[in-house]
PDB file of C-alpha atoms and ligand atoms in Angstrom:
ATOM      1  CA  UNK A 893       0.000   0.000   0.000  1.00 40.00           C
ATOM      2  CA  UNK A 894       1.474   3.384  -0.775  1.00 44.00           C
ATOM      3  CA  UNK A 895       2.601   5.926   1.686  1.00 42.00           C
ATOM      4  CA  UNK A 896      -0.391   8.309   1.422  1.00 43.00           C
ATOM      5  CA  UNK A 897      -3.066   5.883   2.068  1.00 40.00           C
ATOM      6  CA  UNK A 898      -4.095   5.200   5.386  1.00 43.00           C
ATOM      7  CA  UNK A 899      -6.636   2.811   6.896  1.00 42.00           C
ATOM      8  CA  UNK A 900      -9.431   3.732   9.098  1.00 41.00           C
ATOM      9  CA  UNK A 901     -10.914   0.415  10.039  1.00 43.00           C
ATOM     10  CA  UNK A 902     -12.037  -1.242   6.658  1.00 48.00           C
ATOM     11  CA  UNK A 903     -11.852   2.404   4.949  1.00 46.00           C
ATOM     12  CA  UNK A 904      -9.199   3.292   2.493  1.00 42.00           C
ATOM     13  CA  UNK A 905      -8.800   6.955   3.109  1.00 45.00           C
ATOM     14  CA  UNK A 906      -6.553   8.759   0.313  1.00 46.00           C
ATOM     15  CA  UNK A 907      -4.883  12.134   0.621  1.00 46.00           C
ATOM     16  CA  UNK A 908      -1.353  13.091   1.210  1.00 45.00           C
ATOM     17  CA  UNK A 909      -1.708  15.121   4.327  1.00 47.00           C
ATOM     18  CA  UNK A 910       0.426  13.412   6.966  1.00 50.00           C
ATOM     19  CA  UNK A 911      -1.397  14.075  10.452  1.00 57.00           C
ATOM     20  CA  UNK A 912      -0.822  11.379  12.886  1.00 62.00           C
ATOM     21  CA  UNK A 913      -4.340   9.976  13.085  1.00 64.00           C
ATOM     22  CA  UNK A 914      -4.560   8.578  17.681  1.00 64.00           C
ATOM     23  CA  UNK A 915      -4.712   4.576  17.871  1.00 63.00           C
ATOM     24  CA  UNK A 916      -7.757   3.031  18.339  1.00 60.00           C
ATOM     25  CA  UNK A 917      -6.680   2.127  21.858  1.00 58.00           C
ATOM     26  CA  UNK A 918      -5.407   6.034  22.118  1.00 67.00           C
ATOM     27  CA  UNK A 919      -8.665   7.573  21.192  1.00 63.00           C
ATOM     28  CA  UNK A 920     -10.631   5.191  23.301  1.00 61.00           C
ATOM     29  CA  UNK A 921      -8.807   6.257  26.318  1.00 68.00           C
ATOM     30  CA  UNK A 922      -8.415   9.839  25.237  1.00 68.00           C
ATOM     31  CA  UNK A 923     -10.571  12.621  26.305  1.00 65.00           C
ATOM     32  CA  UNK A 924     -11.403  14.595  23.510  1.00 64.00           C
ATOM     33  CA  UNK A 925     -14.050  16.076  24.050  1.00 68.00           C
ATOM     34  CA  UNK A 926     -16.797  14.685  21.951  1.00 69.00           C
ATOM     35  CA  UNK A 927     -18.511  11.945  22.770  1.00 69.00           C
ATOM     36  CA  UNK A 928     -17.579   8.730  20.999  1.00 64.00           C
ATOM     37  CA  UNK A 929     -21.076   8.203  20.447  1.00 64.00           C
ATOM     38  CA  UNK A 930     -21.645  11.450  18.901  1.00 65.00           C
ATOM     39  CA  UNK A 931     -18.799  10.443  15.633  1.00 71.00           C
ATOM     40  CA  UNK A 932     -20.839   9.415  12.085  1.00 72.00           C
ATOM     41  CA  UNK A 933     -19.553   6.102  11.714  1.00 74.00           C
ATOM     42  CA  UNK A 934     -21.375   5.355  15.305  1.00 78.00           C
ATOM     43  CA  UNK A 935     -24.346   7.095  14.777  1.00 79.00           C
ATOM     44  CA  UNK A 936     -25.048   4.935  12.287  1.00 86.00           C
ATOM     45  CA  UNK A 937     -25.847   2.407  15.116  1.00 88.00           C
ATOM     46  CA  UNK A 938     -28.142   4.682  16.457  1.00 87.00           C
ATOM     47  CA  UNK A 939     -30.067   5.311  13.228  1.00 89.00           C
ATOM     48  CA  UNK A 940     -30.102   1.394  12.906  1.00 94.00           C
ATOM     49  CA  UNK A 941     -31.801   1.558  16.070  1.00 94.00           C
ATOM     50  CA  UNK A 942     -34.586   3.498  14.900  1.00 94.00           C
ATOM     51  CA  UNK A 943     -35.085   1.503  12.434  1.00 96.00           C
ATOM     52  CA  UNK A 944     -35.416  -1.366  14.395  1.00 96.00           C
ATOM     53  CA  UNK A 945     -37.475  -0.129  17.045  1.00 96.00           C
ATOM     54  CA  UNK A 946     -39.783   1.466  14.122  1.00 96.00           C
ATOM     55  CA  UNK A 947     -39.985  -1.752  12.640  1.00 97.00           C
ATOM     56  CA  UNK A 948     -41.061  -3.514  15.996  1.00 96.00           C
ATOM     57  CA  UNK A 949     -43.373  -0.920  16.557  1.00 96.00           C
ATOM     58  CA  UNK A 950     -45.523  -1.246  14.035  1.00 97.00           C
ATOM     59  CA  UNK A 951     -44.795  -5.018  13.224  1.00 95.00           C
ATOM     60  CA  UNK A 952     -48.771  -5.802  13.700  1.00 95.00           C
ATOM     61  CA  UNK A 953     -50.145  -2.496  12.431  1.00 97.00           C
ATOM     62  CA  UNK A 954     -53.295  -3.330  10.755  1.00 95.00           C
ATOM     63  CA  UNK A 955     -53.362  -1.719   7.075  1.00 96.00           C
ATOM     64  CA  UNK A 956     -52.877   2.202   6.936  1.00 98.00           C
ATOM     65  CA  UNK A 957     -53.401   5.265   5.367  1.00 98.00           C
ATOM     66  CA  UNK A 958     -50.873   8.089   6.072  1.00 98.00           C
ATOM     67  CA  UNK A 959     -52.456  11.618   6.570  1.00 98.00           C
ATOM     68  CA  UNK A 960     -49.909  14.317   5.594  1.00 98.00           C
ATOM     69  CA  UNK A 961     -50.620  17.802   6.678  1.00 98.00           C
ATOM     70  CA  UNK A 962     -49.642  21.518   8.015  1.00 98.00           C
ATOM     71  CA  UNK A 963     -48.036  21.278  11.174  1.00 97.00           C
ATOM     72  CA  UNK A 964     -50.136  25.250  11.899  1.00 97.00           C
ATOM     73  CA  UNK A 965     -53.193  24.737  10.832  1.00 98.00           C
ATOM     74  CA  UNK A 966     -55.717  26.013  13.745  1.00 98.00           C
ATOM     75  CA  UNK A 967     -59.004  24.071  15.267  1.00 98.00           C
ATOM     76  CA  UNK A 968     -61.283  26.288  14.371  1.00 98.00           C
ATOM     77  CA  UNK A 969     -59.934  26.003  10.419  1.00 98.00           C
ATOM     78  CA  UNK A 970     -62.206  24.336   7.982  1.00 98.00           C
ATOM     79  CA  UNK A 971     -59.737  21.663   7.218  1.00 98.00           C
ATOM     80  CA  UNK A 972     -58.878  20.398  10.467  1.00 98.00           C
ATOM     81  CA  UNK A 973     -62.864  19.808  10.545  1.00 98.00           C
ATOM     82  CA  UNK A 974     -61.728  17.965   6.922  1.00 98.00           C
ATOM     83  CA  UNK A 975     -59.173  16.018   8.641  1.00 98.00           C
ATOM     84  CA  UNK A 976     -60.882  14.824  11.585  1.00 98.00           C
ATOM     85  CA  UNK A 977     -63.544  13.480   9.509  1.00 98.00           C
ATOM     86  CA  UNK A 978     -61.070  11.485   7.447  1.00 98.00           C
ATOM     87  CA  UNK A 979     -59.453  10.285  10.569  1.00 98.00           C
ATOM     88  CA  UNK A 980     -62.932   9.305  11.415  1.00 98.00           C
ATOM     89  CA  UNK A 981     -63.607   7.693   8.210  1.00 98.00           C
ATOM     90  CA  UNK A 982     -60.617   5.700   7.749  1.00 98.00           C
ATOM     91  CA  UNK A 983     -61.394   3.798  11.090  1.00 98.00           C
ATOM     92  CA  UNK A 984     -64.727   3.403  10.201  1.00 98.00           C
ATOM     93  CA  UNK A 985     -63.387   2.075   6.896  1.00 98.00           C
ATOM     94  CA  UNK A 986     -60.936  -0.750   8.968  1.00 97.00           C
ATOM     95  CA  UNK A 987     -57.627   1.374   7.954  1.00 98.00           C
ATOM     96  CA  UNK A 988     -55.560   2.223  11.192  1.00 98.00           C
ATOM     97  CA  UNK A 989     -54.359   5.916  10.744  1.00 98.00           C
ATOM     98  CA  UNK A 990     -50.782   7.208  10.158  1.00 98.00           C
ATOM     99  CA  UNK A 991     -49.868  10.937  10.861  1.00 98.00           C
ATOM    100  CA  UNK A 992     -46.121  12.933  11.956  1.00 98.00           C
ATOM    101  CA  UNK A 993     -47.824  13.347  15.493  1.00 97.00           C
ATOM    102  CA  UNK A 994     -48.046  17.018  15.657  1.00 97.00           C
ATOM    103  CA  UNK A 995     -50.328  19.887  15.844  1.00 97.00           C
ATOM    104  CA  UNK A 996     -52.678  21.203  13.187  1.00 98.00           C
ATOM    105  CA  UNK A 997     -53.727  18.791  10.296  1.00 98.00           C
ATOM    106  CA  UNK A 998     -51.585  15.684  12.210  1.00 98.00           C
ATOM    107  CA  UNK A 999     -53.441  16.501  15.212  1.00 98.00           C
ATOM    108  CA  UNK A1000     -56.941  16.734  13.670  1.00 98.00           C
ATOM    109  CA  UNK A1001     -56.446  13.290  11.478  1.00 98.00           C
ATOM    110  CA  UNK A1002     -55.343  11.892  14.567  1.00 98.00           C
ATOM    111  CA  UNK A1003     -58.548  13.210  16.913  1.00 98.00           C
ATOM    112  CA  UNK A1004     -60.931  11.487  14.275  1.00 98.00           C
ATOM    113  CA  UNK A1005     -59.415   8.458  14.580  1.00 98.00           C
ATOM    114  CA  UNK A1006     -58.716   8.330  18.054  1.00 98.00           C
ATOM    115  CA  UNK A1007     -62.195   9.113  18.809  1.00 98.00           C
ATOM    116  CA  UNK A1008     -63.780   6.390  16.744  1.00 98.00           C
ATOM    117  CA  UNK A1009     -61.506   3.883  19.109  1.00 98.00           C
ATOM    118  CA  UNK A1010     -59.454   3.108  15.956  1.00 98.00           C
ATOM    119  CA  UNK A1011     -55.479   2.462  15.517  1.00 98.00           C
ATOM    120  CA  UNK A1012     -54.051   6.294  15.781  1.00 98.00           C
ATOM    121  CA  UNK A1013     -50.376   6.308  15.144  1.00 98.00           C
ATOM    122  CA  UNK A1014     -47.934   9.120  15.508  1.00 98.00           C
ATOM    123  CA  UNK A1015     -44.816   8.681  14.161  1.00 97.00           C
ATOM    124  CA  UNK A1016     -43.017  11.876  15.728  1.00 95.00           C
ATOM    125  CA  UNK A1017     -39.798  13.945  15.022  1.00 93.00           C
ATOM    126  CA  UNK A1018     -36.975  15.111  17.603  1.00 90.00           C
ATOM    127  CA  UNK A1019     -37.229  19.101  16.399  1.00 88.00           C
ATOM    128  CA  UNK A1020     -36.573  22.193  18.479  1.00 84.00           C
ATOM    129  CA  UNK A1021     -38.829  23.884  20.468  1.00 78.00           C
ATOM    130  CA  UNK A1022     -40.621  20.406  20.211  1.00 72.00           C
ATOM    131  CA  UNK A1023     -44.396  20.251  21.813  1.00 77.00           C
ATOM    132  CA  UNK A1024     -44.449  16.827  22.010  1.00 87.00           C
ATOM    133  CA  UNK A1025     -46.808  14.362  20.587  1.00 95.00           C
ATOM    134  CA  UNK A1026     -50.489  15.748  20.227  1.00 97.00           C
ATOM    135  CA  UNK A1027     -52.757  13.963  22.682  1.00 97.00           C
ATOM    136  CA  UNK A1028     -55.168  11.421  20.416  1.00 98.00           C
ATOM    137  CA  UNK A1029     -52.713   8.734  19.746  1.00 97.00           C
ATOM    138  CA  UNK A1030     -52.588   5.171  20.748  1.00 97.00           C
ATOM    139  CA  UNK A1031     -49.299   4.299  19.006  1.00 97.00           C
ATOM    140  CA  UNK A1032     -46.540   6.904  19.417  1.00 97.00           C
ATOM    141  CA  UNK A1033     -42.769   6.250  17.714  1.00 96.00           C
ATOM    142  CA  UNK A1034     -40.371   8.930  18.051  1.00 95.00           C
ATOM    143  CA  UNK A1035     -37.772   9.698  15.715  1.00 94.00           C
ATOM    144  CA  UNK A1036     -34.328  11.715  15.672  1.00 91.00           C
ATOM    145  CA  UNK A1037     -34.089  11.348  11.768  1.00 92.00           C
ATOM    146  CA  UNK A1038     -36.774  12.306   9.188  1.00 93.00           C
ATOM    147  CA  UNK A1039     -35.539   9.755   6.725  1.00 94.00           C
ATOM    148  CA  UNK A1040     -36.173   6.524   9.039  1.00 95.00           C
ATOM    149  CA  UNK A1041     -39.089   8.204  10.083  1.00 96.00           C
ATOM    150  CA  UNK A1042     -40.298   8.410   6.103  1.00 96.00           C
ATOM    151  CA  UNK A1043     -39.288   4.923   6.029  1.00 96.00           C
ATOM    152  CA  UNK A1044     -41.924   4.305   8.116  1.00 97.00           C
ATOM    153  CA  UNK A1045     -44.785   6.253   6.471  1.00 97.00           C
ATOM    154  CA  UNK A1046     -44.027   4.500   3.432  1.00 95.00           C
ATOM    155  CA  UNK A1047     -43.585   0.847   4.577  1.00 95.00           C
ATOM    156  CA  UNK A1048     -46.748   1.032   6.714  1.00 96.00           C
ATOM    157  CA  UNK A1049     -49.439   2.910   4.798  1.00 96.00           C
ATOM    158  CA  UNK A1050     -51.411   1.480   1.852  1.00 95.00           C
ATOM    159  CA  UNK A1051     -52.374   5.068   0.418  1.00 96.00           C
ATOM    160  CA  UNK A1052     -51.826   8.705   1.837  1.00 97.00           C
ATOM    161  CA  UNK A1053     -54.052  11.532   1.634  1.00 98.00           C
ATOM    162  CA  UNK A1054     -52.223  15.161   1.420  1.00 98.00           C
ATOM    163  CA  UNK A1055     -54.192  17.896   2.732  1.00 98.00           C
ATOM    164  CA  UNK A1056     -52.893  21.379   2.223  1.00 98.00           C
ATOM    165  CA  UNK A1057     -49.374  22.098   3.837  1.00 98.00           C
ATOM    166  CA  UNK A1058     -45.560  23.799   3.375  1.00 98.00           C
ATOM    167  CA  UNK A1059     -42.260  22.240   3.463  1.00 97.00           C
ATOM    168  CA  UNK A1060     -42.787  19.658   5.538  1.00 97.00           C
ATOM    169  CA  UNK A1061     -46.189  18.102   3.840  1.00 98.00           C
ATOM    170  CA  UNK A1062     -44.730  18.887   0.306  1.00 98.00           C
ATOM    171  CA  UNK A1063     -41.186  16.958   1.060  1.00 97.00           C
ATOM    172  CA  UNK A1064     -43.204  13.849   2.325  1.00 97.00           C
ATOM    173  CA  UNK A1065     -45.697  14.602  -0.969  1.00 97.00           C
ATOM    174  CA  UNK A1066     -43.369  14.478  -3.527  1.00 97.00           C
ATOM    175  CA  UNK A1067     -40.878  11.510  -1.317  1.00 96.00           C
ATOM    176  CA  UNK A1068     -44.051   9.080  -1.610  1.00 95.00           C
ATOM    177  CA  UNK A1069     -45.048  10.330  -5.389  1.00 96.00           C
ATOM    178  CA  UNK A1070     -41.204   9.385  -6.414  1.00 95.00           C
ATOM    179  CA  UNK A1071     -41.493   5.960  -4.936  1.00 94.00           C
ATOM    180  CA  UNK A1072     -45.231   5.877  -6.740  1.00 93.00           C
ATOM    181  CA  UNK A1073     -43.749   6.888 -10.133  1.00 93.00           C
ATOM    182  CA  UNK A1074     -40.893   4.691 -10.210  1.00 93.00           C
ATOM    183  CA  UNK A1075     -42.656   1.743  -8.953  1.00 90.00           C
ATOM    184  CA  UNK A1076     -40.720   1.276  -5.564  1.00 91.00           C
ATOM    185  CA  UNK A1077     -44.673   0.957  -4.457  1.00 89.00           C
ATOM    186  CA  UNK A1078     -47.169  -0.300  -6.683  1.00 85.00           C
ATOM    187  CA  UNK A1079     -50.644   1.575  -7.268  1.00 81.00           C
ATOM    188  CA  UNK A1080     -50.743   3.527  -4.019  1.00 93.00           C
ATOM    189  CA  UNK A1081     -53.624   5.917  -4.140  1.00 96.00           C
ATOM    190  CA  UNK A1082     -52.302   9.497  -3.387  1.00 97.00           C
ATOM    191  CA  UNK A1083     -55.051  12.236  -2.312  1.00 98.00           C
ATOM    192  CA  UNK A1084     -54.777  15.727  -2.854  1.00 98.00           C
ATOM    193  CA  UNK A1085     -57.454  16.987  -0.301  1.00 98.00           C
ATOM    194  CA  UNK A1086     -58.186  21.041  -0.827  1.00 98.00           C
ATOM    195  CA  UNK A1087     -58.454  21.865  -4.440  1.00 98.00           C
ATOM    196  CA  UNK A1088     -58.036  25.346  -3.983  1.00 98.00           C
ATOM    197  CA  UNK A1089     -54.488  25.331  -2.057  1.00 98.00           C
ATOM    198  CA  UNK A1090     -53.575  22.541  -4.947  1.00 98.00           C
ATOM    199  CA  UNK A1091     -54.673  23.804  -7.826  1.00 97.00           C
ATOM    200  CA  UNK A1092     -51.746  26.309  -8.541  1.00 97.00           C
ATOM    201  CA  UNK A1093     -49.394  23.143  -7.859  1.00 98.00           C
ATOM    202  CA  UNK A1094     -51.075  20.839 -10.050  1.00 97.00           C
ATOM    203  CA  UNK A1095     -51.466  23.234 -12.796  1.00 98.00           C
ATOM    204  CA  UNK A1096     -47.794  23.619 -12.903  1.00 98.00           C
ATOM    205  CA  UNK A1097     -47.128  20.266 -12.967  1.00 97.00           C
ATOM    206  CA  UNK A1098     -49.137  19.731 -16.034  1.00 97.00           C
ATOM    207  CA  UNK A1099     -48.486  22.810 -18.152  1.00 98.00           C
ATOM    208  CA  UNK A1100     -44.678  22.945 -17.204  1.00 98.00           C
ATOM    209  CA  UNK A1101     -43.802  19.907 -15.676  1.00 97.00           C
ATOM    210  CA  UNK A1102     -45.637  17.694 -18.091  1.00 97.00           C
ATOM    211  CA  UNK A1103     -45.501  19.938 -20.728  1.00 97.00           C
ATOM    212  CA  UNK A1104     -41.360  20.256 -21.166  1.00 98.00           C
ATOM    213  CA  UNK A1105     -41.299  16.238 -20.295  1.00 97.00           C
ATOM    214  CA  UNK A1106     -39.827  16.221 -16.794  1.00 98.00           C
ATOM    215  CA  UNK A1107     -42.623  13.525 -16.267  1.00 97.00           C
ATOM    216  CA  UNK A1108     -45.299  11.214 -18.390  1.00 97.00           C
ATOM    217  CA  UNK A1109     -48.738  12.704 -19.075  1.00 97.00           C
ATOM    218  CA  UNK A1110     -49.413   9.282 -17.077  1.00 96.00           C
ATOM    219  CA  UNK A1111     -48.105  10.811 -14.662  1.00 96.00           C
ATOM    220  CA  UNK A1112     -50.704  13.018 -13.424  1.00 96.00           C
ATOM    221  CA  UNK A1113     -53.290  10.510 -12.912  1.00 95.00           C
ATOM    222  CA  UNK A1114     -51.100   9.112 -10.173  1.00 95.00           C
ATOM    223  CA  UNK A1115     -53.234  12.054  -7.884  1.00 97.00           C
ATOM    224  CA  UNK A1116     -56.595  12.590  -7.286  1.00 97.00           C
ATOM    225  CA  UNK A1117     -57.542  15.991  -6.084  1.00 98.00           C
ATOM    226  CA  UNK A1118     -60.572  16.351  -4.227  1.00 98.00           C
ATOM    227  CA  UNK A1119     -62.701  18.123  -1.773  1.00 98.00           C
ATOM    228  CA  UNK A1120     -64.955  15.573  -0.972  1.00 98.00           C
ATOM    229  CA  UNK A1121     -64.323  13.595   1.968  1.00 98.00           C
ATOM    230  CA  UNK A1122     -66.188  10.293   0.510  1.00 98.00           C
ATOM    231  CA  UNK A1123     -64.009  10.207  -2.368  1.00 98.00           C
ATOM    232  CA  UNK A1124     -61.106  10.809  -0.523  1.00 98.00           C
ATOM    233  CA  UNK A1125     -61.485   7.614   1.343  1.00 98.00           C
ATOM    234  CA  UNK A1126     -63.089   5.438  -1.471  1.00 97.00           C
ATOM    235  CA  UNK A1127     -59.893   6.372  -3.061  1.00 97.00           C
ATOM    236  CA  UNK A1128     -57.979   4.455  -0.848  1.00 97.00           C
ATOM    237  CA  UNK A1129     -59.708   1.283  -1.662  1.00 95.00           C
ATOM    238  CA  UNK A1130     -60.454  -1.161   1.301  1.00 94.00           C
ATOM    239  CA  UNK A1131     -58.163  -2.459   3.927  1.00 94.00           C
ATOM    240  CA  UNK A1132     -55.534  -5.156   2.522  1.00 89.00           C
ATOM    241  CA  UNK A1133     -56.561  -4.272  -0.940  1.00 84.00           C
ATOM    242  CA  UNK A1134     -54.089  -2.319  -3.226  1.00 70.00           C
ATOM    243  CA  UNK A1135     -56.591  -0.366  -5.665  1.00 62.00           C
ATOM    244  CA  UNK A1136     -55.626  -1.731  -9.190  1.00 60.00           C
TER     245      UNK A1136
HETATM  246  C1  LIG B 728     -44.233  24.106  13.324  1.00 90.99           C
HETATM  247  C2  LIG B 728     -44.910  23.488  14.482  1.00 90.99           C
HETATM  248  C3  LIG B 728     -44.687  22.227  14.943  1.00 90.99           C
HETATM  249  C4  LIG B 728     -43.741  21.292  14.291  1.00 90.99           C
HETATM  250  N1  LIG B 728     -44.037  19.940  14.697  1.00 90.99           N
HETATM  251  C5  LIG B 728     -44.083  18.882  13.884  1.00 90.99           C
HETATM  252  N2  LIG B 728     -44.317  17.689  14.481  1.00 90.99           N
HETATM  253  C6  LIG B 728     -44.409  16.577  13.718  1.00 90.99           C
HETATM  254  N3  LIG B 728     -44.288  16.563  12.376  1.00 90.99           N
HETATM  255  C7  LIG B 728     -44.042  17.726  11.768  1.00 90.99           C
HETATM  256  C8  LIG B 728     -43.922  18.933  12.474  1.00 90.99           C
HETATM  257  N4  LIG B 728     -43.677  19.921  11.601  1.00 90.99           N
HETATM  258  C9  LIG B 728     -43.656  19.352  10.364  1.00 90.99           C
HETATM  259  N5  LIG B 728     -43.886  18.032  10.451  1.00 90.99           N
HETATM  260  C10 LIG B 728     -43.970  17.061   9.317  1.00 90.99           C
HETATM  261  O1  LIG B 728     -44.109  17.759   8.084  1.00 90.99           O
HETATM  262  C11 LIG B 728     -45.485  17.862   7.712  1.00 90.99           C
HETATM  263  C12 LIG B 728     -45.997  19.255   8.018  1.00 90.99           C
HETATM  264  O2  LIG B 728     -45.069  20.219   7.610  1.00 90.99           O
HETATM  265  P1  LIG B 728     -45.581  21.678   7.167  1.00 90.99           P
HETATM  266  O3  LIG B 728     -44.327  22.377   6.798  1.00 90.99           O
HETATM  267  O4  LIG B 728     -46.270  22.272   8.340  1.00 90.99           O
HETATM  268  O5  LIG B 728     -46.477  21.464   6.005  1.00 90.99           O
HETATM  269  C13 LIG B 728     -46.274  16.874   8.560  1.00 90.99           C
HETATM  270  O6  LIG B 728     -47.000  15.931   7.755  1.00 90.99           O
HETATM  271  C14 LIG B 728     -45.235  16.219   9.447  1.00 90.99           C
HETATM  272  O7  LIG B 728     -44.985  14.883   9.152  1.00 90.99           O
HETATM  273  C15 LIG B 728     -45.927  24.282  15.146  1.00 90.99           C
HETATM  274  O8  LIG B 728     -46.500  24.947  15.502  1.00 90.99           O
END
């Protein structure tokens, strides 16, 4: 092996610079300062973690639909009314329901199912200024990393319903449209609840998206946009069953 390459475990690191990197035995025993725990190749064992306990968390969920939605929305907003009557529905339809855990749309999706004495899960992120998991779930998982946490979403739910929403509900739209597209799930219905907050978006999509060929024409019947709580959930099909 040549002079400037220098092992790190089973890494080959190049680079000429010639820093004395501390034994193993060295750094073990050294204070540095940071915690050992706190150095990326370790983390990685706590992100394994959280997949594992998110995986034996929800092991026996019974099938789900994930409701994403704005963390601000207020109670006395027309679609939190929307969303608790989803929640609602969904139990009522067998499906245990899926939301991030927080306030606003999470919150109301999470009341209607809670208070129809069906499977309310809340799948909730480490952020600051956290509140904490909103109070009408029966299955909590919290989660340091969003992208084990999306894991989840994805894995567990058998069709999502979007209601309207920023970064946060656009990121985890457009995460489980991807895996839609490309096939990485197969046939999951995908809800656009609110026409009017996405309208603008899906015009967009069609007359530049589709238009320039970033995606199919095919592609845009991979959404159904709605305000009508009924077809909302008879979009999702029935529990077990993957709408063809
Ligand atoms: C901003 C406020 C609270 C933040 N708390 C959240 N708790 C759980 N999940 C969250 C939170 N904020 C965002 N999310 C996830 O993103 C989606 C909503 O994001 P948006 O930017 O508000 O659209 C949602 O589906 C969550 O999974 C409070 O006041």
């Amino acid at each position: 092996m040549s002079d400037q390459l220098r092992r790190a475990g089973a890494v080959v690191l190049g680079g000429g610079e010639r820093t004395r990197q501390p034994m193993a035995d060295e750094a073990l025993l050294q204070h540095t300062g940071q915690p050992w725990s706190h150095l990326d190749p370790w983390r990685v064992l706590r992100i394994q973690s959280e997949f594992v306990e998110g995986f034996d968390a929800l092991k026996e969920l019974p099938p789900a639909v994930s409701v994403f939605g704005s963390a601000r929305t207020s109670t006395d907003h027309p679609m939190y009314q929307a969303a608790v009557e989803l929640g609602r529905g969904l139990v009522h339809r067998g499906f245990a329901v899926i939301t991030g855990g927080g306030p606003g749309i999470m919150e109301a999706a999470n009341r209607g199912a809670f208070e129809a004495e069906g499977t309310s899960v809340g799948l909730g992120i480490e952020l600051p200024n956290e509140q904490g998991m909103n109070e009408f779930i029966s299955l909590g998982v919290n989660f340091r990393y969003f992208f084990a946490r999306k894991t989840m979403f994805l894995k567990y739910s058998q069709g999502f319903i979007t209601m309207p929403g920023g970064f946060g509900t656009l990121d985890e739209l457009f995460e489980a449209l991807t895996l839609i597209q490309t096939g990485k799930v197969k046939n999951f219905p995908m809800v656009l609840f609110g026409r009017a907050h996405w309208a603008p978006l899906m015009e967009w999509v069609r007359d530049t998206m589709a238009e320039h060929g970033f995606i199919a024409r095919s592609d845009l019947s991979l959404v159904t946009v709605t305000d009508d709580v009924e077809e909302a959930l008879d979009a999702m099909g029935r529990p077990g069953e993957i709408p063809g």
